[in-house]
Amino acid sequence: MVTGSGTYGQPRCSLCSEPAVFFYRPVQRHLCRTHLFTAIEQRVADTVSDRNLIVQGDTVAVGLSGGKDSTALMMILTKLLPSWKNVRLVAVTVDEGISGYREETVRSADRIARTLGVEYRHVTFPDLFGDSLDAILRGRESQACTICGILRKKALASAARDAGATKLATGHNLDDEAQSVLMNVLRGDLPRLMRDSSADSSGRFIPRIKPLMAVSEKEIATYLMLHEAWMDLPECPYARHALRREVRSILSSLEYHHPGTMLRLMESKGKIEKNCTGAIAAGPLRSCRECGDPCSGELCQLCQLKKTLDRELSGNRP
């Protein structure tokens, strides 16, 4: 087994003698193209199996934005599909109506679905909510991520339901999940920290699953580049308003100086969940009095948002 440098100092795979293409810093291991693909795909398969995310007979709606994470998710799930019995994949793209950004990613999503031979569905904010995100956010740009998050969640759920989906898969990766953990800690939000969106809802809503939650952003980028599937797409223009952007910068620095930080953060979350089971009482699942969707209070997030926007509009009328 060759683990050192090869010809002209090129690192070799720690598992074979092939040239290395990736260095996995948490365990100090070089991987060649083949072993990197195998490691990533097996980790996704293990995540799905260990957490029972996909079972026989499932129809999985995959949120396909056209970006790197959802593209990798679609590619890997398509590759793993033959190992699952009677499972169907449907790609779903939500077009929020963000000028100069979403047009290109929608074209990318459509191309990916066609290339992989996956059924494709496309929904828009104007069709669902009567206006584009750009129009809704005028004068409210600082609230962009909160408002968009609520509307996108509803749009994905509606499209998944229309497709007959039993699961909704999103491309959240290890970096995203670690950022969410740190954000919830900073906010002191223990219930949200422990929330499991993949839990059985007894049919009240479609469980959301995250098969890439153990795969880092760098691994995903390398996976796509080596498959020649990397697309240099624009960043959402509203991202600069997000707390997540600051948290991402903090975590990236910690991960660079202390490899394995994100993994340990996720392990800590698991320990908190294990030790707090039953200590945090989840409120009863109710039905929104406006639209009937499941929620924890009298109104769901979408109906709360609508009322807030209506009040703002009323206050601005002469």
PDB file of N, CA and C in Angstrom, residues 52 133 199 201 259:
ATOM      1  N   ASN A  52     -33.113   5.296   8.455  1.00  0.00           N
ATOM      2  CA  ASN A  52     -34.359   4.820   7.852  1.00  0.00           C
ATOM      3  C   ASN A  52     -35.052   5.928   7.060  1.00  0.00           C
ATOM      4  N   LEU A 133     -40.518  36.812  -5.506  1.00  0.00           N
ATOM      5  CA  LEU A 133     -39.837  37.151  -4.256  1.00  0.00           C
ATOM      6  C   LEU A 133     -39.290  38.574  -4.320  1.00  0.00           C
ATOM      7  N   ALA A 199     -38.887  12.831  11.114  1.00  0.00           N
ATOM      8  CA  ALA A 199     -39.708  11.966  11.959  1.00  0.00           C
ATOM      9  C   ALA A 199     -41.072  11.698  11.337  1.00  0.00           C
ATOM     10  N   SER A 201     -44.784  11.699  10.736  1.00  0.00           N
ATOM     11  CA  SER A 201     -45.791  12.705  11.096  1.00  0.00           C
ATOM     12  C   SER A 201     -47.201  12.151  11.043  1.00  0.00           C
ATOM     13  N   PRO A 259      -9.242  20.667  12.153  1.00  0.00           N
ATOM     14  CA  PRO A 259      -9.987  19.715  11.314  1.00  0.00           C
ATOM     15  C   PRO A 259     -10.876  18.779  12.125  1.00  0.00           C
TER      16      PRO A 259
END
